[in-house]
Amino acid sequence: MDAITQIKDWINLVSRPEIFLGAATLLFVLILVFYKQLTHPAAAIVVLLASVGGYAASMLDKNFRAIVGKPDNVPITMLLFMTGFFLWLALRQAAVNDTRMERGEPLLEGKPDDKVLVWPDLVYIEFMIACVCTIVLIVWAIAFAAPLEEPANPSIIPNPSKAPWYFLGLQEMLVYFDPWLAGVVYPSLIILGLCAIPYIDVNPKGNGYYTLKERRFAIFTWLFGFLILWVVLIVIGTFFRGPNWNFFGPYEAWDPNKAVAMVNVNLSELFWAIWLHKPMPDNPLLRELPGIVVFLGYLMLIPPLALVVRPVRRLYEKMGFIRYSLMMVLALFMALMVIKPVLRWTVDLKYIISFPEYFFNI
Amino acid sequence: MGKLGSYIRNSQVWKSIFRHGVPRDRRTRVMAIMSNVFLHLHPVTIRKSGVRLSYTWCMGGLTFFLFLAETITGILLMFYYRPTPEYAFPDIIALRSVITLGLLREIHRWGAHAMIIAIWLHMMRVFLTGSYKPPREFNWVVGVILLVLVMLLSFTGYLLPWDQLAIWAITVGSNMARATPFAGHEGPGSSLLTLGGQPLVHAGSDAKFMLLGGPLVDENALLRFYVLHCVFIPFVVVILISVHFWRVRKDGGISGPL
């Protein structure tokens, strides 16, 4: 085996969701902790060149090209590079502003009474952006034909069947959650949670300028949700999921006959059969009691218990009961999007609570 | 040429359209914004940080521009497209092969994808500058709803080409509705809802049926998604965009340090 094949095999191996998500999360934390050093323009240019180079080199691989070069997946590549660029731009300005505030210097954004006339200053920019956007769209339209497959045929089911790319983070969550959670409850919670942000966040600082130091918790939570739980899951769902929703590395051919062991167990089976060595109780409520206790305990005990920690206590005093409870419930559901996959990877857990007779599985 | 230019600018026709001179000094520049129905969406003056691209990223403006581009190409596409299983696919083929400069569908499709990216990045910018904080809380909520609607616009449009990609993507997506708690026939709790011993929520009456107008992605779903895509959602979006822009002005313009 030559060196390139070895590198590709290694990348295929570390692209497994558990490693990929873990590495992405680690990188995300490092970026937010060392944002002042890592957003230095020299560091940013190195990262840009490395990612463009890696992407271009990967395009030589036919499996990588087949999935990434699909016309409908081109927007994902754009999304990745644009999100990376704008993350850098925001954190760079946050770093500059945070340093300036430490020194007592004025912010990048200037004072409220620094005003300019809309004609010509703003109208000019809007016009230029509209021109550039038009050109980009026309070039894009000439370069890539809009995809069109065989005429619709209800009797031929493609494998894999995928939703449009912007919903693939949710489809990827179907690996770990039932449709009623991944497809209905979580989307509703995401919309509700986003709407609730301005009413939960009582921190008056950081209004109208880039900063990280003054809003660490808010920015960490939101960016984790957007970058890891949305964008990274889209990448996994689109690029790494092939026939039967099995995992395939970026340089791996999609083999529809790939065999994957299915050994997942429910918490009730773990509790009664494996830990207590007893037969499963016939009463479904009793059978699922351990899971119900664990799940309700998770939602109802953590918010009050967290108050022991002093910063949380201070936060509670600022927010009040309703805001705090709402924030904790939303945060716990968000954390469940991480906890459940981790349990799947470590102890093969399928459901915490499972009433298949009512389609009620968590 | 100079003479001709000044003749045109002094003519009754020109003066009836533009009520002010060439915007060269402060007074005429203010007039240029105030006397034009489109430009007067803007304030006359704006914070310096509001015109810096590194601050705004222009992603909100770009989303709006793409909405206009999608509306124009969409209206043109409607001339060629018939939303029935019989004609939809051949009409899409014809768009490429028969129509001169057949880029309409391409621009429309890529513009839709670009719009989704732009609106996500707009939200990221607004979040990272803390622009949802008082007094702009409600406008953030309007923005979240607009973001959801933009994704639904794209989703409903995805079905219209009526190819394998379209119906199966919509099948995967709309299958979620069947798992809605209580309202979907495979959702938790729906089996508890019965009327005289008969299940109230079944494949012929649940949330998925309502979304598609049938148990499967079929001709009713195509018509339903067509109307949602071309009329219903854009109608709501236009109203909410008006509220969104109005509130930007009323809540103090583009955000900046207090």
Coordinates of C-alpha atoms in Angstrom, one line a residue:
Chain A
M1 CA 0.0 0.0 0.0
D2 CA 1.4 3.4 -0.9
A3 CA 1.4 6.4 1.4
I4 CA -1.6 8.1 -0.1
T5 CA -3.8 5.1 0.4
Q6 CA -2.6 4.8 4.0
I7 CA -3.5 8.4 4.6
K8 CA -6.9 8.0 3.0
D9 CA -7.6 4.8 5.1
W10 CA -6.6 6.7 8.2
I11 CA -8.9 9.6 7.4
N12 CA -11.7 7.2 6.6
L13 CA -11.2 5.7 10.0
V14 CA -11.2 8.9 12.0
S15 CA -14.3 10.2 10.1
R16 CA -16.5 7.8 12.0
P17 CA -19.2 10.0 13.7
E18 CA -17.9 9.4 17.2
I19 CA -14.3 10.5 16.4
F20 CA -15.3 13.2 13.9
L21 CA -17.9 14.8 16.3
G22 CA -15.5 14.5 19.2
A23 CA -12.6 16.0 17.3
A24 CA -14.8 18.8 16.0
T25 CA -16.0 19.6 19.5
L26 CA -12.4 19.6 20.8
L27 CA -11.4 21.9 18.0
F28 CA -14.4 24.2 18.7
V29 CA -13.5 24.5 22.4
L30 CA -9.8 25.2 21.5
I31 CA -10.8 27.9 19.1
L32 CA -13.1 29.7 21.7
V33 CA -10.4 29.4 24.4
F34 CA -7.4 30.5 22.3
Y35 CA -9.4 32.9 20.1
K36 CA -7.0 35.7 20.5
Q37 CA -4.0 33.7 19.2
L38 CA -5.8 31.5 16.7
T39 CA -7.5 34.4 14.9
H40 CA -4.2 36.1 14.2
P41 CA -4.3 36.7 10.4
A42 CA -1.1 34.6 9.9
A43 CA -2.7 31.6 11.6
A44 CA -6.0 32.2 9.7
I45 CA -4.1 32.2 6.3
V46 CA -2.4 28.9 7.2
V47 CA -5.7 27.3 8.1
L48 CA -7.3 28.6 4.9
L49 CA -4.5 27.4 2.7
A50 CA -4.4 24.0 4.4
S51 CA -8.2 23.5 4.1
V52 CA -8.3 24.6 0.4
G53 CA -5.3 22.4 -0.3
G54 CA -6.8 19.4 1.5
Y55 CA -10.1 19.9 -0.3
A56 CA -8.4 20.3 -3.7
A57 CA -6.2 17.2 -3.2
S58 CA -9.2 15.2 -2.0
M59 CA -11.1 16.1 -5.2
L60 CA -8.6 13.8 -7.0
D61 CA -10.2 10.9 -5.2
K62 CA -13.2 9.6 -7.2
N63 CA -15.3 8.6 -4.2
F64 CA -14.8 12.0 -2.5
R65 CA -15.5 13.8 -5.8
A66 CA -18.6 11.7 -6.4
I67 CA -20.3 12.8 -3.2
V68 CA -18.8 16.3 -2.6
G69 CA -19.0 17.3 -6.3
K70 CA -22.7 16.4 -6.6
P71 CA -24.4 19.7 -7.8
D72 CA -26.8 19.7 -4.9
N73 CA -24.0 19.2 -2.4
V74 CA -21.9 22.2 -3.7
P75 CA -23.7 24.5 -1.3
I76 CA -22.4 22.5 1.6
T77 CA -18.8 23.2 0.5
M78 CA -19.8 26.9 0.2
L79 CA -21.4 26.8 3.6
L80 CA -18.3 25.2 5.2
F81 CA -15.8 27.8 3.8
M82 CA -18.1 30.7 4.4
T83 CA -18.9 29.7 7.9
G84 CA -15.2 29.2 8.6
F85 CA -14.4 32.6 7.2
F86 CA -17.2 34.5 9.0
L87 CA -16.4 32.7 12.3
W88 CA -12.8 33.9 11.9
L89 CA -14.0 37.4 11.0
A90 CA -16.3 37.6 14.1
L91 CA -13.8 36.1 16.5
R92 CA -11.0 38.3 15.1
Q93 CA -13.1 41.4 15.8
A94 CA -14.1 40.1 19.2
A95 CA -10.4 39.6 20.0
V96 CA -9.5 43.1 18.9
N97 CA -12.5 44.6 20.8
D98 CA -11.7 42.5 24.0
T99 CA -8.1 43.7 23.9
R100 CA -9.2 47.3 23.4
M101 CA -11.6 47.2 26.2
E102 CA -8.9 45.9 28.6
R103 CA -6.8 48.9 27.6
G104 CA -9.8 51.3 27.8
E105 CA -9.6 52.1 24.1
P106 CA -12.7 52.7 21.9
L107 CA -14.4 49.8 20.1
L108 CA -14.0 49.0 16.4
E109 CA -17.7 49.9 16.0
G110 CA -17.2 53.5 17.1
K111 CA -19.6 55.7 18.9
P112 CA -23.4 56.1 18.3
D113 CA -23.0 59.6 16.9
D114 CA -20.5 58.5 14.2
K115 CA -23.0 58.8 11.3
V116 CA -22.7 58.8 7.5
L117 CA -25.3 59.5 4.8
V118 CA -27.1 56.5 3.3
W119 CA -26.7 58.0 -0.2
P120 CA -24.0 57.4 -1.3
D121 CA -22.3 55.3 1.5
L122 CA -24.8 52.5 2.0
V123 CA -26.7 52.5 -1.3
Y124 CA -23.3 52.1 -3.1
I125 CA -22.4 49.0 -1.0
E126 CA -25.9 47.5 -1.6
F127 CA -25.6 48.1 -5.3
M128 CA -22.1 46.5 -5.5
I129 CA -23.2 43.5 -3.5
A130 CA -26.2 43.0 -5.7
C131 CA -24.0 43.1 -8.8
V132 CA -21.5 40.6 -7.4
C133 CA -24.3 38.3 -6.2
T134 CA -25.9 38.4 -9.7
I135 CA -22.6 37.6 -11.4
V136 CA -21.9 34.7 -8.9
L137 CA -25.4 33.3 -9.5
I138 CA -25.1 33.4 -13.2
V139 CA -21.6 31.8 -13.2
W140 CA -22.8 29.2 -10.8
A141 CA -25.8 28.5 -13.0
I142 CA -23.6 28.1 -16.1
A143 CA -21.1 25.9 -14.3
F144 CA -23.5 23.5 -12.7
A145 CA -26.8 22.2 -14.2
A146 CA -29.6 21.9 -11.7
P147 CA -29.9 18.2 -10.9
L148 CA -32.6 16.2 -12.5
E149 CA -32.9 12.4 -12.0
E150 CA -35.2 9.8 -13.4
P151 CA -39.0 10.8 -13.4
A152 CA -40.7 10.2 -10.1
N153 CA -41.4 6.6 -9.5
P154 CA -43.1 5.6 -6.2
S155 CA -42.1 1.9 -6.7
I156 CA -38.3 2.5 -6.9
I157 CA -36.9 3.6 -3.5
P158 CA -33.4 5.0 -3.8
N159 CA -30.9 3.8 -1.1
P160 CA -30.1 6.0 0.7
S161 CA -33.1 8.3 0.5
K162 CA -32.1 11.7 1.8
A163 CA -33.9 14.9 2.6
P164 CA -32.6 18.2 1.2
W165 CA -29.1 18.9 2.6
Y166 CA -30.2 21.7 5.0
F167 CA -32.3 19.1 6.9
L168 CA -29.6 16.4 7.0
G169 CA -28.5 17.3 10.5
L170 CA -32.0 16.3 11.6
Q171 CA -32.0 13.2 9.5
E172 CA -28.6 12.2 11.1
M173 CA -30.3 12.5 14.5
L174 CA -32.7 9.8 13.4
V175 CA -29.8 7.4 14.1
Y176 CA -30.1 8.2 17.7
F177 CA -33.7 9.4 18.2
D178 CA -37.1 8.2 16.9
P179 CA -38.8 10.3 14.3
W180 CA -41.2 12.0 16.7
L181 CA -38.2 13.4 18.6
A182 CA -35.7 14.1 15.7
G183 CA -38.4 15.1 13.2
V184 CA -41.0 16.9 15.4
V185 CA -40.0 17.7 19.0
Y186 CA -36.4 18.8 18.3
P187 CA -37.2 21.1 15.3
S188 CA -39.9 22.7 17.5
L189 CA -37.6 23.0 20.4
I190 CA -34.9 24.6 18.2
I191 CA -37.4 27.2 16.8
L192 CA -38.8 27.9 20.2
G193 CA -35.3 28.0 21.8
L194 CA -34.1 30.4 19.2
C195 CA -37.1 32.7 19.7
A196 CA -36.6 32.5 23.5
I197 CA -32.9 33.6 23.4
P198 CA -33.5 37.4 23.7
Y199 CA -35.8 36.8 26.7
I200 CA -33.5 34.4 28.4
D201 CA -30.3 36.3 27.9
V202 CA -30.3 39.0 30.6
N203 CA -26.7 40.0 30.1
P204 CA -26.9 43.7 29.0
K205 CA -23.3 43.7 27.8
G206 CA -22.1 43.0 24.2
N207 CA -25.1 44.7 22.6
G208 CA -24.1 45.9 19.1
Y209 CA -20.4 45.0 18.9
Y210 CA -18.2 41.9 18.6
T211 CA -17.0 40.5 21.9
L212 CA -16.4 37.1 23.4
K213 CA -15.1 37.9 26.8
E214 CA -18.4 39.6 27.9
R215 CA -20.7 36.8 26.7
R216 CA -18.7 33.6 26.9
F217 CA -21.6 31.3 27.9
A218 CA -24.1 32.7 25.4
I219 CA -21.7 32.5 22.5
F220 CA -20.4 29.1 23.4
T221 CA -23.9 27.6 23.6
W222 CA -25.2 29.2 20.4
L223 CA -22.1 28.4 18.4
F224 CA -22.0 24.9 19.7
G225 CA -25.5 24.4 18.5
F226 CA -24.9 26.0 15.1
L227 CA -21.5 24.7 14.3
I228 CA -21.5 21.2 15.9
L229 CA -25.1 20.2 16.2
W230 CA -26.2 21.7 12.9
V231 CA -23.3 22.1 10.4
V232 CA -21.1 19.2 11.4
L233 CA -24.2 16.9 11.5
I234 CA -25.1 18.1 8.0
V235 CA -21.6 17.1 6.9
I236 CA -21.9 13.7 8.5
G237 CA -25.4 13.1 7.1
T238 CA -24.5 14.2 3.6
F239 CA -20.9 13.0 3.1
F240 CA -20.5 10.1 5.4
R241 CA -23.9 8.3 5.2
G242 CA -24.4 5.9 2.3
P243 CA -26.8 3.0 1.6
N244 CA -28.9 1.9 4.6
W245 CA -27.6 5.0 6.3
N246 CA -24.4 3.1 7.1
F247 CA -21.2 5.1 7.8
F248 CA -18.7 5.5 4.9
G249 CA -15.5 7.4 5.1
P250 CA -15.0 10.3 2.6
Y251 CA -12.7 8.2 0.4
E252 CA -14.7 5.0 0.7
A253 CA -16.9 3.5 -2.1
W254 CA -20.6 3.2 -1.2
D255 CA -21.1 -0.5 -0.9
P256 CA -24.8 -1.3 -0.5
N257 CA -23.9 -4.7 1.0
K258 CA -21.8 -3.4 3.8
A259 CA -22.7 -5.4 6.9
V260 CA -22.9 -3.6 10.2
A261 CA -23.6 -5.4 13.5
M262 CA -26.8 -4.3 15.3
V263 CA -26.4 -4.9 19.0
N264 CA -28.3 -2.0 20.6
V265 CA -30.1 -2.6 23.8
N266 CA -32.7 -0.6 25.7
L267 CA -32.0 0.7 29.2
S268 CA -34.8 -1.6 30.5
E269 CA -32.9 -4.7 29.2
L270 CA -29.7 -3.4 30.6
F271 CA -31.3 -2.9 34.0
W272 CA -33.4 -6.0 34.4
A273 CA -31.7 -8.6 32.4
I274 CA -28.0 -7.7 32.4
W275 CA -27.5 -6.0 35.7
L276 CA -30.2 -7.7 37.9
H277 CA -30.3 -11.0 36.0
K278 CA -34.1 -11.1 36.3
P279 CA -36.7 -11.7 33.6
M280 CA -38.2 -8.6 32.0
P281 CA -41.3 -7.5 34.0
D282 CA -44.6 -8.0 32.1
N283 CA -46.1 -4.7 33.2
P284 CA -44.7 -2.1 30.7
L285 CA -44.7 0.6 33.3
L286 CA -42.6 -1.4 35.7
R287 CA -40.4 -2.5 32.9
E288 CA -39.7 1.1 31.9
L289 CA -39.5 2.5 35.4
P290 CA -35.7 2.7 35.5
G291 CA -35.7 4.8 32.3
I292 CA -38.5 7.0 33.5
V293 CA -36.7 7.7 36.8
V294 CA -33.5 8.5 35.0
F295 CA -35.1 10.7 32.4
L296 CA -37.4 12.7 34.8
G297 CA -34.5 12.9 37.2
Y298 CA -32.3 14.3 34.5
L299 CA -34.9 17.0 33.6
M300 CA -36.1 17.8 37.1
L301 CA -33.2 17.3 39.4
I302 CA -30.3 18.9 37.5
P303 CA -31.8 22.5 37.4
P304 CA -32.1 22.7 41.2
L305 CA -28.9 20.8 42.0
A306 CA -26.9 23.0 39.6
L307 CA -27.7 25.9 42.0
V308 CA -25.0 24.6 44.3
V309 CA -22.4 25.9 41.9
R310 CA -21.9 29.5 42.8
P311 CA -21.8 31.0 39.2
V312 CA -25.0 29.2 38.4
R313 CA -26.5 30.5 41.6
R314 CA -25.6 34.1 40.6
L315 CA -27.1 33.5 37.2
Y316 CA -30.3 32.3 38.8
E317 CA -30.5 35.4 40.9
K318 CA -30.2 37.6 37.8
M319 CA -32.6 35.6 35.7
G320 CA -35.4 34.6 38.1
F321 CA -37.3 31.3 38.2
I322 CA -39.1 31.2 34.9
R323 CA -36.1 32.3 32.7
Y324 CA -33.8 29.9 34.6
S325 CA -36.1 26.9 34.2
L326 CA -36.7 27.6 30.6
M327 CA -33.0 27.9 29.9
M328 CA -32.2 24.7 31.8
V329 CA -34.9 22.6 30.0
L330 CA -33.7 23.9 26.6
A331 CA -30.0 23.3 27.6
L332 CA -30.8 19.8 28.9
F333 CA -32.6 18.8 25.7
M334 CA -29.6 20.2 23.7
A335 CA -27.2 18.2 25.9
L336 CA -29.3 15.1 25.3
M337 CA -28.4 15.5 21.6
V338 CA -24.8 14.8 22.7
I339 CA -25.5 12.4 25.6
K340 CA -27.7 9.9 23.7
P341 CA -25.1 9.4 20.8
V342 CA -22.3 9.1 23.4
L343 CA -24.3 6.4 25.2
R344 CA -24.9 4.7 21.8
W345 CA -21.2 4.6 21.1
T346 CA -20.1 3.5 24.5
V347 CA -22.8 1.1 25.8
D348 CA -24.9 0.4 22.7
L349 CA -27.9 2.0 24.3
K350 CA -31.0 2.2 22.0
Y351 CA -33.7 3.7 24.1
I352 CA -33.8 5.2 27.6
I353 CA -37.6 4.7 27.8
S354 CA -39.3 2.4 25.3
F355 CA -43.1 1.9 24.9
P356 CA -43.2 0.5 21.4
E357 CA -46.9 -0.2 21.8
Y358 CA -47.5 3.6 21.9
F359 CA -44.6 4.7 19.6
F360 CA -43.2 6.4 22.7
N361 CA -39.5 5.8 22.7
I362 CA -36.8 8.2 24.0
Chain B
M1 CA -23.4 65.6 -24.6
G2 CA -23.3 67.9 -21.6
K3 CA -25.9 70.0 -23.2
L4 CA -28.1 67.1 -24.0
G5 CA -27.8 65.8 -20.4
S6 CA -28.8 69.1 -18.9
Y7 CA -31.7 69.4 -21.4
I8 CA -33.0 66.0 -20.2
R9 CA -32.6 66.8 -16.5
N10 CA -34.4 70.1 -17.0
S11 CA -37.3 68.6 -19.0
Q12 CA -40.7 68.4 -17.5
V13 CA -40.7 64.6 -17.7
W14 CA -37.5 64.2 -15.8
K15 CA -38.4 66.7 -13.1
S16 CA -41.8 65.0 -12.6
I17 CA -40.0 61.7 -11.8
F18 CA -37.1 63.0 -9.8
R19 CA -38.0 65.9 -7.5
H20 CA -34.5 66.9 -6.7
G21 CA -31.2 67.6 -8.4
V22 CA -28.2 65.2 -8.8
P23 CA -27.3 64.0 -5.3
R24 CA -24.1 65.9 -4.9
D25 CA -24.6 67.9 -1.8
R26 CA -26.1 67.0 1.6
R27 CA -29.5 68.4 0.9
T28 CA -30.0 66.5 -2.4
R29 CA -28.6 63.3 -1.0
V30 CA -31.1 63.4 1.8
M31 CA -33.8 64.1 -0.8
A32 CA -32.7 61.1 -2.9
I33 CA -33.5 58.8 0.0
M34 CA -36.6 60.5 1.2
S35 CA -38.4 61.1 -2.1
N36 CA -38.0 57.5 -3.4
V37 CA -40.4 54.9 -2.2
F38 CA -37.9 52.0 -2.4
L39 CA -34.9 53.9 -1.0
H40 CA -36.9 55.3 1.9
L41 CA -36.8 51.9 3.5
H42 CA -33.5 53.3 4.6
P43 CA -33.0 56.1 7.1
V44 CA -31.3 59.2 5.8
T45 CA -28.2 58.8 7.9
I46 CA -26.8 55.6 9.4
R47 CA -24.2 54.6 12.0
K48 CA -20.7 54.3 10.5
S49 CA -20.5 50.7 11.8
G50 CA -23.7 49.9 9.9
V51 CA -22.0 50.4 6.5
R52 CA -18.8 48.5 7.4
L53 CA -19.0 45.1 5.7
S54 CA -16.9 43.5 8.4
Y55 CA -19.6 44.4 10.8
T56 CA -22.8 43.5 8.9
W57 CA -21.4 41.0 6.4
C58 CA -24.4 42.3 4.3
M59 CA -26.0 38.9 4.8
G60 CA -29.5 40.2 5.6
G61 CA -29.3 42.5 2.6
L62 CA -28.1 39.5 0.5
T63 CA -31.0 37.3 1.7
F64 CA -33.4 40.0 0.7
F65 CA -31.7 40.4 -2.7
L66 CA -31.9 36.7 -3.2
F67 CA -35.6 36.7 -2.3
L68 CA -36.1 39.3 -5.1
A69 CA -34.1 37.2 -7.5
E70 CA -36.1 34.1 -6.5
T71 CA -39.3 35.9 -7.0
I72 CA -38.4 37.2 -10.4
T73 CA -37.1 33.9 -11.7
G74 CA -39.9 32.1 -10.0
I75 CA -42.6 34.1 -11.7
L76 CA -40.9 33.5 -15.0
L77 CA -40.7 29.7 -14.3
M78 CA -44.4 29.7 -13.6
F79 CA -45.1 30.5 -17.2
Y80 CA -43.5 27.2 -18.2
Y81 CA -44.5 24.8 -15.5
R82 CA -47.6 22.8 -14.8
P83 CA -47.9 21.2 -11.4
T84 CA -49.4 17.8 -12.3
P85 CA -47.6 14.4 -12.3
E86 CA -48.3 14.2 -16.1
Y87 CA -46.6 17.5 -17.1
A88 CA -44.3 18.5 -14.3
F89 CA -41.2 16.5 -15.3
P90 CA -41.5 17.1 -19.1
D91 CA -41.9 20.8 -18.4
I92 CA -38.6 20.8 -16.4
I93 CA -36.9 19.0 -19.2
A94 CA -38.2 21.5 -21.6
L95 CA -36.9 24.3 -19.5
R96 CA -33.4 23.2 -20.2
S97 CA -33.7 22.0 -23.8
V98 CA -36.4 24.2 -25.5
I99 CA -36.1 27.6 -23.9
T100 CA -33.5 30.1 -25.0
L101 CA -30.8 30.7 -22.4
G102 CA -32.3 28.0 -20.3
L103 CA -30.7 29.0 -17.0
L104 CA -33.8 30.1 -15.2
R105 CA -34.1 26.9 -13.2
E106 CA -30.4 26.9 -12.4
I107 CA -30.5 30.4 -11.1
H108 CA -33.6 29.7 -9.1
R109 CA -32.3 26.5 -7.5
W110 CA -28.8 27.8 -6.7
G111 CA -30.3 31.1 -5.5
A112 CA -32.5 29.1 -3.1
H113 CA -29.4 27.3 -1.7
A114 CA -27.5 30.5 -1.4
M115 CA -30.4 32.1 0.3
I116 CA -30.4 29.4 3.0
I117 CA -26.7 29.9 3.6
A118 CA -27.1 33.7 3.6
I119 CA -29.9 33.7 6.2
W120 CA -28.0 31.3 8.5
L121 CA -25.0 33.6 8.3
H122 CA -27.2 36.6 8.9
M123 CA -28.5 35.0 12.1
M124 CA -24.9 34.2 13.1
R125 CA -23.9 37.8 12.6
V126 CA -26.9 39.1 14.6
F127 CA -26.2 36.7 17.4
L128 CA -22.5 37.4 17.6
T129 CA -23.0 41.1 17.7
G130 CA -25.7 40.7 20.4
S131 CA -28.1 42.6 18.2
Y132 CA -31.1 40.6 19.5
K133 CA -30.7 42.3 22.9
P134 CA -33.2 45.0 24.0
P135 CA -34.8 46.8 22.2
R136 CA -34.6 44.3 19.3
E137 CA -35.9 41.1 21.0
F138 CA -39.1 40.9 19.0
N139 CA -37.4 41.5 15.7
W140 CA -35.1 38.6 16.4
V141 CA -38.3 36.4 16.9
V142 CA -39.6 37.7 13.5
G143 CA -36.3 36.8 12.0
V144 CA -36.4 33.3 13.4
I145 CA -39.8 32.7 11.8
L146 CA -38.5 34.1 8.5
L147 CA -35.6 31.7 8.7
V148 CA -37.9 28.8 9.2
L149 CA -40.1 30.0 6.3
V150 CA -37.1 30.3 4.0
M151 CA -36.2 26.7 4.7
L152 CA -39.8 25.7 4.1
L153 CA -39.8 27.7 0.8
S154 CA -36.8 25.7 -0.3
F155 CA -38.3 22.4 0.9
T156 CA -41.6 22.9 -0.9
G157 CA -39.8 23.9 -4.1
Y158 CA -37.7 20.7 -3.9
L159 CA -40.7 18.6 -4.9
L160 CA -41.7 20.5 -8.0
P161 CA -39.3 19.0 -10.6
W162 CA -41.1 15.7 -9.8
D163 CA -38.0 13.5 -10.3
Q164 CA -36.7 10.7 -8.0
L165 CA -34.6 13.2 -6.0
A166 CA -37.7 15.3 -5.4
I167 CA -40.3 12.8 -4.3
W168 CA -38.0 10.8 -2.1
A169 CA -36.5 13.8 -0.4
I170 CA -40.1 15.0 0.3
T171 CA -41.1 11.5 1.4
V172 CA -38.3 11.4 3.9
G173 CA -39.1 14.9 5.2
S174 CA -42.9 14.4 5.3
N175 CA -42.6 11.0 7.0
M176 CA -41.6 13.0 10.1
A177 CA -45.1 14.4 10.2
R178 CA -46.6 10.9 10.7
A179 CA -44.6 10.7 14.0
T180 CA -46.1 14.0 15.4
P181 CA -47.2 13.3 19.0
F182 CA -51.0 12.7 19.0
A183 CA -51.5 14.1 15.5
G184 CA -49.5 11.5 13.5
H185 CA -50.7 8.0 13.1
E186 CA -47.3 6.7 14.2
G187 CA -46.8 9.4 16.8
P188 CA -46.8 8.7 20.5
G189 CA -50.2 9.0 22.1
S190 CA -52.2 9.0 18.8
S191 CA -53.5 5.4 19.5
L192 CA -55.1 6.8 22.7
L193 CA -57.4 9.1 20.7
T194 CA -60.4 7.1 19.7
L195 CA -64.0 7.9 18.9
G196 CA -66.6 5.1 19.5
G197 CA -63.8 2.5 19.5
Q198 CA -62.5 3.7 16.1
P199 CA -59.1 5.3 16.0
L200 CA -59.4 9.1 15.4
V201 CA -55.9 9.5 14.0
H202 CA -55.0 7.1 11.2
A203 CA -53.1 7.2 7.9
G204 CA -56.1 8.9 6.3
S205 CA -56.5 11.7 8.8
D206 CA -53.2 12.5 10.4
A207 CA -50.7 15.4 10.1
K208 CA -48.9 13.8 7.2
F209 CA -52.2 13.4 5.3
M210 CA -52.9 17.1 5.9
L211 CA -49.5 18.2 4.7
L212 CA -49.6 16.0 1.5
G213 CA -53.3 15.9 0.8
G214 CA -53.1 12.1 0.7
P215 CA -51.3 9.2 2.4
L216 CA -48.4 9.4 -0.1
V217 CA -46.4 12.0 -2.1
D218 CA -48.8 12.1 -5.0
E219 CA -50.6 14.6 -7.3
N220 CA -52.3 16.2 -4.4
A221 CA -49.0 16.7 -2.6
L222 CA -47.6 18.3 -5.8
L223 CA -50.4 20.8 -6.1
R224 CA -50.3 21.5 -2.4
F225 CA -46.6 22.1 -2.4
Y226 CA -46.9 24.2 -5.6
V227 CA -49.4 26.5 -4.0
L228 CA -47.4 26.7 -0.7
H229 CA -44.3 27.4 -2.7
C230 CA -45.6 30.0 -5.1
V231 CA -48.3 31.8 -3.1
F232 CA -48.8 30.9 0.5
I233 CA -45.3 31.0 2.0
P234 CA -44.2 34.0 -0.1
F235 CA -47.3 35.8 1.0
V236 CA -46.5 35.3 4.6
V237 CA -42.8 36.0 4.0
V238 CA -43.5 39.4 2.4
I239 CA -45.7 40.4 5.3
L240 CA -43.0 39.4 7.8
I241 CA -40.2 41.0 5.8
S242 CA -42.2 44.3 6.0
V243 CA -42.5 43.9 9.8
H244 CA -38.8 42.9 10.0
F245 CA -37.5 46.0 8.1
W246 CA -40.0 48.3 9.8
R247 CA -38.8 47.1 13.2
V248 CA -35.2 47.5 12.3
R249 CA -35.9 51.2 11.8
K250 CA -38.2 51.6 14.8
D251 CA -35.8 49.8 17.1
G252 CA -33.0 52.2 16.4
G253 CA -31.6 51.1 13.1
I254 CA -28.6 48.8 12.5
S255 CA -27.2 47.9 15.9
G256 CA -24.0 49.4 17.3
P257 CA -22.5 50.1 20.7
L258 CA -24.9 52.0 23.0

